[in-house]
Amino acid sequence: MNQTTKTRDKLDPAVTGMPLETILKKYVARFGERRPDWNAFADAAIDGWRRAQHRFIGNTSGKPDENFIPAGNFTLSIMAVPPGQGNAAHTHEVEEVFFVLRGHLTIFVEDETGRRLETVLGPWDCVSCPAGVIHGYQNNTVELVYLNVMVGKGKPDLMGYTDPELFKRRAEHIEAASQKKED
């Protein structure tokens, strides 16, 4: 019998020679196995910006964590955002996507003068925030919001907070988290 190749694309070197059982184990992440990280980012410890990150693909927090699928060209996490909470105005060096799964979320974009525009996203709505555009979100409802967050790089830089104090604290946040892991 003549064997023909079914694969049309080059195999990722990260899985070359890897048994299918290992691929399935390494590349499946279940929500029930994700721990909500309520201290994933420098601003997440501040009232008004509290939210939990459930890491699935990659690690945008920069904190030590081994429980996620290795990232190739993007990251994916689920954020849980309680009522009255959100995240601080920030930028990224690549695009970031917010895709609402449950609830309603107010997202904003802002320019260098502080002019801000907002819109509300509901379930199955999304926004793609281009690189360098100041953006963020706020849960202005009385229900917990879940959203999918994707960043367009496997190992993105930390958020570029527009608030100078938060920007200084982002490196301290990662260092403190690393110290706790070592203890």
PDB file of C-alpha atoms in Angstrom:
ATOM      1  CA  MET A   1       0.000   0.000   0.000  1.00  0.00           C
ATOM      2  CA  ASN A   2       1.345   3.437  -0.927  1.00  0.00           C
ATOM      3  CA  GLN A   3       1.479   5.895   2.003  1.00  0.00           C
ATOM      4  CA  THR A   4       0.746   9.507   1.148  1.00  0.00           C
ATOM      5  CA  THR A   5       1.347  12.485   3.389  1.00  0.00           C
ATOM      6  CA  LYS A   6      -1.795  14.035   4.852  1.00  0.00           C
ATOM      7  CA  THR A   7      -0.058  16.953   6.526  1.00  0.00           C
ATOM      8  CA  ARG A   8      -0.146  20.087   4.410  1.00  0.00           C
ATOM      9  CA  ASP A   9       1.808  22.332   6.734  1.00  0.00           C
ATOM     10  CA  LYS A  10       5.197  22.056   8.399  1.00  0.00           C
ATOM     11  CA  LEU A  11       5.096  20.454  11.847  1.00  0.00           C
ATOM     12  CA  ASP A  12       5.867  22.773  14.743  1.00  0.00           C
ATOM     13  CA  PRO A  13       9.376  21.903  16.005  1.00  0.00           C
ATOM     14  CA  ALA A  14       8.014  22.005  19.590  1.00  0.00           C
ATOM     15  CA  VAL A  15       6.021  18.830  18.913  1.00  0.00           C
ATOM     16  CA  THR A  16       8.321  17.035  16.463  1.00  0.00           C
ATOM     17  CA  GLY A  17       8.683  13.453  17.661  1.00  0.00           C
ATOM     18  CA  MET A  18       6.169  13.983  20.467  1.00  0.00           C
ATOM     19  CA  PRO A  19       3.634  11.153  20.894  1.00  0.00           C
ATOM     20  CA  LEU A  20      -0.010  12.111  20.338  1.00  0.00           C
ATOM     21  CA  GLU A  21      -0.779  11.254  23.977  1.00  0.00           C
ATOM     22  CA  THR A  22       1.762  13.851  25.102  1.00  0.00           C
ATOM     23  CA  ILE A  23       0.453  16.459  22.656  1.00  0.00           C
ATOM     24  CA  LEU A  24      -3.082  15.977  23.942  1.00  0.00           C
ATOM     25  CA  LYS A  25      -1.957  16.190  27.569  1.00  0.00           C
ATOM     26  CA  LYS A  26       0.261  19.261  27.035  1.00  0.00           C
ATOM     27  CA  TYR A  27      -2.107  21.187  24.755  1.00  0.00           C
ATOM     28  CA  VAL A  28      -5.469  20.780  26.530  1.00  0.00           C
ATOM     29  CA  ALA A  29      -6.407  23.172  29.333  1.00  0.00           C
ATOM     30  CA  ARG A  30      -9.616  22.758  31.290  1.00  0.00           C
ATOM     31  CA  PHE A  31     -11.341  25.610  33.085  1.00  0.00           C
ATOM     32  CA  GLY A  32     -11.700  23.530  36.260  1.00  0.00           C
ATOM     33  CA  GLU A  33      -7.913  23.130  36.398  1.00  0.00           C
ATOM     34  CA  ARG A  34      -7.226  26.883  36.147  1.00  0.00           C
ATOM     35  CA  ARG A  35      -6.802  28.763  39.403  1.00  0.00           C
ATOM     36  CA  PRO A  36      -8.146  32.300  39.352  1.00  0.00           C
ATOM     37  CA  ASP A  37      -5.197  34.651  39.949  1.00  0.00           C
ATOM     38  CA  TRP A  38      -6.627  37.728  41.674  1.00  0.00           C
ATOM     39  CA  ASN A  39      -3.171  39.296  41.827  1.00  0.00           C
ATOM     40  CA  ALA A  40      -2.058  38.703  38.231  1.00  0.00           C
ATOM     41  CA  PHE A  41      -1.279  42.336  37.465  1.00  0.00           C
ATOM     42  CA  ALA A  42       0.058  45.375  39.325  1.00  0.00           C
ATOM     43  CA  ASP A  43      -3.310  47.120  39.186  1.00  0.00           C
ATOM     44  CA  ALA A  44      -5.403  44.062  40.176  1.00  0.00           C
ATOM     45  CA  ALA A  45      -4.742  44.637  43.885  1.00  0.00           C
ATOM     46  CA  ILE A  46      -6.302  48.123  43.756  1.00  0.00           C
ATOM     47  CA  ASP A  47     -10.033  48.532  44.360  1.00  0.00           C
ATOM     48  CA  GLY A  48     -11.734  49.441  41.092  1.00  0.00           C
ATOM     49  CA  TRP A  49      -9.348  47.286  39.064  1.00  0.00           C
ATOM     50  CA  ARG A  50      -9.792  43.893  40.753  1.00  0.00           C
ATOM     51  CA  ARG A  51     -10.120  40.949  38.421  1.00  0.00           C
ATOM     52  CA  ALA A  52      -8.965  37.342  38.223  1.00  0.00           C
ATOM     53  CA  GLN A  53      -6.993  35.838  35.378  1.00  0.00           C
ATOM     54  CA  HIS A  54      -7.439  32.196  34.391  1.00  0.00           C
ATOM     55  CA  ARG A  55      -4.407  31.424  32.182  1.00  0.00           C
ATOM     56  CA  PHE A  56      -4.986  29.035  29.277  1.00  0.00           C
ATOM     57  CA  ILE A  57      -2.394  29.756  26.567  1.00  0.00           C
ATOM     58  CA  GLY A  58       0.713  31.658  27.575  1.00  0.00           C
ATOM     59  CA  ASN A  59       1.295  33.847  30.585  1.00  0.00           C
ATOM     60  CA  THR A  60       0.725  37.594  30.233  1.00  0.00           C
ATOM     61  CA  SER A  61       1.123  38.224  33.964  1.00  0.00           C
ATOM     62  CA  GLY A  62       4.847  37.449  33.975  1.00  0.00           C
ATOM     63  CA  LYS A  63       4.394  35.623  37.284  1.00  0.00           C
ATOM     64  CA  PRO A  64       5.830  32.140  37.823  1.00  0.00           C
ATOM     65  CA  ASP A  65       3.265  29.596  36.657  1.00  0.00           C
ATOM     66  CA  GLU A  66       3.579  26.255  34.871  1.00  0.00           C
ATOM     67  CA  ASN A  67      -0.127  25.488  34.454  1.00  0.00           C
ATOM     68  CA  PHE A  68      -0.873  26.769  30.950  1.00  0.00           C
ATOM     69  CA  ILE A  69      -0.501  25.683  27.343  1.00  0.00           C
ATOM     70  CA  PRO A  70       2.773  26.953  25.842  1.00  0.00           C
ATOM     71  CA  ALA A  71       2.167  30.032  23.709  1.00  0.00           C
ATOM     72  CA  GLY A  72       3.211  30.249  20.093  1.00  0.00           C
ATOM     73  CA  ASN A  73       2.064  33.497  18.527  1.00  0.00           C
ATOM     74  CA  PHE A  74      -0.672  34.638  20.928  1.00  0.00           C
ATOM     75  CA  THR A  75      -1.942  34.262  24.487  1.00  0.00           C
ATOM     76  CA  LEU A  76      -5.435  33.455  25.707  1.00  0.00           C
ATOM     77  CA  SER A  77      -6.895  33.850  29.161  1.00  0.00           C
ATOM     78  CA  ILE A  78     -10.313  34.223  30.758  1.00  0.00           C
ATOM     79  CA  MET A  79     -10.851  37.158  33.071  1.00  0.00           C
ATOM     80  CA  ALA A  80     -13.475  37.244  35.823  1.00  0.00           C
ATOM     81  CA  VAL A  81     -14.447  40.847  36.544  1.00  0.00           C
ATOM     82  CA  PRO A  82     -16.667  41.572  39.571  1.00  0.00           C
ATOM     83  CA  PRO A  83     -19.194  44.441  39.551  1.00  0.00           C
ATOM     84  CA  GLY A  84     -17.548  47.856  39.794  1.00  0.00           C
ATOM     85  CA  GLN A  85     -14.128  46.525  38.766  1.00  0.00           C
ATOM     86  CA  GLY A  86     -12.078  46.643  35.569  1.00  0.00           C
ATOM     87  CA  ASN A  87      -8.526  47.435  34.581  1.00  0.00           C
ATOM     88  CA  ALA A  88      -6.361  50.509  34.389  1.00  0.00           C
ATOM     89  CA  ALA A  89      -5.794  52.377  31.140  1.00  0.00           C
ATOM     90  CA  HIS A  90      -2.880  50.725  29.344  1.00  0.00           C
ATOM     91  CA  THR A  91      -1.264  49.858  26.028  1.00  0.00           C
ATOM     92  CA  HIS A  92       0.512  46.848  24.516  1.00  0.00           C
ATOM     93  CA  GLU A  93       3.153  46.495  21.830  1.00  0.00           C
ATOM     94  CA  VAL A  94       0.717  44.247  19.932  1.00  0.00           C
ATOM     95  CA  GLU A  95      -3.053  44.049  19.576  1.00  0.00           C
ATOM     96  CA  GLU A  96      -5.245  42.841  22.442  1.00  0.00           C
ATOM     97  CA  VAL A  97      -8.715  41.352  21.962  1.00  0.00           C
ATOM     98  CA  PHE A  98     -11.548  41.330  24.498  1.00  0.00           C
ATOM     99  CA  PHE A  99     -14.347  38.843  23.724  1.00  0.00           C
ATOM    100  CA  VAL A 100     -17.230  38.905  26.233  1.00  0.00           C
ATOM    101  CA  LEU A 101     -18.515  35.475  27.226  1.00  0.00           C
ATOM    102  CA  ARG A 102     -20.992  36.432  29.970  1.00  0.00           C
ATOM    103  CA  GLY A 103     -22.350  39.778  31.135  1.00  0.00           C
ATOM    104  CA  HIS A 104     -21.910  43.311  29.820  1.00  0.00           C
ATOM    105  CA  LEU A 105     -18.624  45.174  29.857  1.00  0.00           C
ATOM    106  CA  THR A 106     -17.862  48.826  29.169  1.00  0.00           C
ATOM    107  CA  ILE A 107     -14.685  49.126  27.128  1.00  0.00           C
ATOM    108  CA  PHE A 108     -12.861  52.358  26.396  1.00  0.00           C
ATOM    109  CA  VAL A 109     -10.232  53.790  24.100  1.00  0.00           C
ATOM    110  CA  GLU A 110      -8.391  56.974  24.877  1.00  0.00           C
ATOM    111  CA  ASP A 111      -6.024  59.368  23.121  1.00  0.00           C
ATOM    112  CA  GLU A 112      -2.961  61.195  24.452  1.00  0.00           C
ATOM    113  CA  THR A 113      -5.073  64.230  25.435  1.00  0.00           C
ATOM    114  CA  GLY A 114      -7.253  62.095  27.733  1.00  0.00           C
ATOM    115  CA  ARG A 115     -10.248  62.097  25.383  1.00  0.00           C
ATOM    116  CA  ARG A 116     -12.083  58.833  26.035  1.00  0.00           C
ATOM    117  CA  LEU A 117     -14.771  57.004  24.094  1.00  0.00           C
ATOM    118  CA  GLU A 118     -16.720  54.071  25.540  1.00  0.00           C
ATOM    119  CA  THR A 119     -19.018  51.345  24.284  1.00  0.00           C
ATOM    120  CA  VAL A 120     -20.738  48.419  25.973  1.00  0.00           C
ATOM    121  CA  LEU A 121     -20.064  44.871  24.806  1.00  0.00           C
ATOM    122  CA  GLY A 122     -22.473  42.026  25.573  1.00  0.00           C
ATOM    123  CA  PRO A 123     -22.126  38.259  25.273  1.00  0.00           C
ATOM    124  CA  TRP A 124     -20.320  37.231  22.082  1.00  0.00           C
ATOM    125  CA  ASP A 125     -19.251  40.813  21.273  1.00  0.00           C
ATOM    126  CA  CYS A 126     -15.587  41.668  20.923  1.00  0.00           C
ATOM    127  CA  VAL A 127     -13.158  44.515  20.389  1.00  0.00           C
ATOM    128  CA  SER A 128      -9.632  44.411  18.994  1.00  0.00           C
ATOM    129  CA  CYS A 129      -7.418  47.097  20.527  1.00  0.00           C
ATOM    130  CA  PRO A 130      -4.596  47.969  18.096  1.00  0.00           C
ATOM    131  CA  ALA A 131      -0.996  48.184  19.338  1.00  0.00           C
ATOM    132  CA  GLY A 132      -0.239  51.421  21.153  1.00  0.00           C
ATOM    133  CA  VAL A 133      -3.886  52.506  21.561  1.00  0.00           C
ATOM    134  CA  ILE A 134      -4.758  53.308  25.181  1.00  0.00           C
ATOM    135  CA  HIS A 135      -7.613  51.047  26.268  1.00  0.00           C
ATOM    136  CA  GLY A 136      -9.261  49.187  29.128  1.00  0.00           C
ATOM    137  CA  TYR A 137     -12.590  48.044  30.510  1.00  0.00           C
ATOM    138  CA  GLN A 138     -14.972  48.386  33.446  1.00  0.00           C
ATOM    139  CA  ASN A 139     -17.811  46.220  34.728  1.00  0.00           C
ATOM    140  CA  ASN A 140     -20.545  48.778  35.420  1.00  0.00           C
ATOM    141  CA  THR A 141     -23.188  46.116  36.111  1.00  0.00           C
ATOM    142  CA  VAL A 142     -24.240  44.152  39.197  1.00  0.00           C
ATOM    143  CA  GLU A 143     -23.163  40.772  37.733  1.00  0.00           C
ATOM    144  CA  LEU A 144     -19.809  39.048  37.368  1.00  0.00           C
ATOM    145  CA  VAL A 145     -18.465  39.376  33.802  1.00  0.00           C
ATOM    146  CA  TYR A 146     -16.355  36.720  32.077  1.00  0.00           C
ATOM    147  CA  LEU A 147     -14.320  37.656  29.037  1.00  0.00           C
ATOM    148  CA  ASN A 148     -11.744  36.010  26.847  1.00  0.00           C
ATOM    149  CA  VAL A 149      -8.556  38.079  26.471  1.00  0.00           C
ATOM    150  CA  MET A 150      -6.064  37.423  23.697  1.00  0.00           C
ATOM    151  CA  VAL A 151      -2.750  39.215  23.184  1.00  0.00           C
ATOM    152  CA  GLY A 152      -1.103  38.945  19.762  1.00  0.00           C
ATOM    153  CA  LYS A 153       2.298  37.728  20.914  1.00  0.00           C
ATOM    154  CA  GLY A 154       3.372  34.534  22.667  1.00  0.00           C
ATOM    155  CA  LYS A 155       5.458  36.399  25.261  1.00  0.00           C
ATOM    156  CA  PRO A 156       4.206  39.975  25.359  1.00  0.00           C
ATOM    157  CA  ASP A 157       5.804  42.753  27.358  1.00  0.00           C
ATOM    158  CA  LEU A 158       3.997  43.753  30.542  1.00  0.00           C
ATOM    159  CA  MET A 159       1.167  46.261  30.172  1.00  0.00           C
ATOM    160  CA  GLY A 160       2.216  49.841  29.513  1.00  0.00           C
ATOM    161  CA  TYR A 161       0.101  51.561  32.163  1.00  0.00           C
ATOM    162  CA  THR A 162      -0.653  55.202  31.415  1.00  0.00           C
ATOM    163  CA  ASP A 163      -0.542  55.990  35.153  1.00  0.00           C
ATOM    164  CA  PRO A 164       3.149  56.651  35.996  1.00  0.00           C
ATOM    165  CA  GLU A 165       2.910  55.111  39.490  1.00  0.00           C
ATOM    166  CA  LEU A 166       1.329  51.900  38.189  1.00  0.00           C
ATOM    167  CA  PHE A 167       3.926  51.741  35.426  1.00  0.00           C
ATOM    168  CA  LYS A 168       6.710  51.857  38.072  1.00  0.00           C
ATOM    169  CA  ARG A 169       4.958  49.205  40.206  1.00  0.00           C
ATOM    170  CA  ARG A 170       4.578  46.602  37.431  1.00  0.00           C
ATOM    171  CA  ALA A 171       8.179  45.362  37.748  1.00  0.00           C
ATOM    172  CA  GLU A 172       7.935  45.330  41.568  1.00  0.00           C
ATOM    173  CA  HIS A 173       4.749  43.258  41.292  1.00  0.00           C
ATOM    174  CA  ILE A 174       6.497  40.573  39.227  1.00  0.00           C
ATOM    175  CA  GLU A 175       9.561  40.558  41.488  1.00  0.00           C
ATOM    176  CA  ALA A 176       7.411  40.170  44.629  1.00  0.00           C
ATOM    177  CA  ALA A 177       5.504  37.294  43.021  1.00  0.00           C
ATOM    178  CA  SER A 178       8.766  35.599  42.052  1.00  0.00           C
ATOM    179  CA  GLN A 179      10.062  35.918  45.621  1.00  0.00           C
ATOM    180  CA  LYS A 180       6.904  34.274  47.036  1.00  0.00           C
ATOM    181  CA  LYS A 181       7.341  31.347  44.638  1.00  0.00           C
ATOM    182  CA  GLU A 182      10.944  30.819  45.790  1.00  0.00           C
ATOM    183  CA  ASP A 183      10.018  30.906  49.516  1.00  0.00           C
TER     184      ASP A 183
END
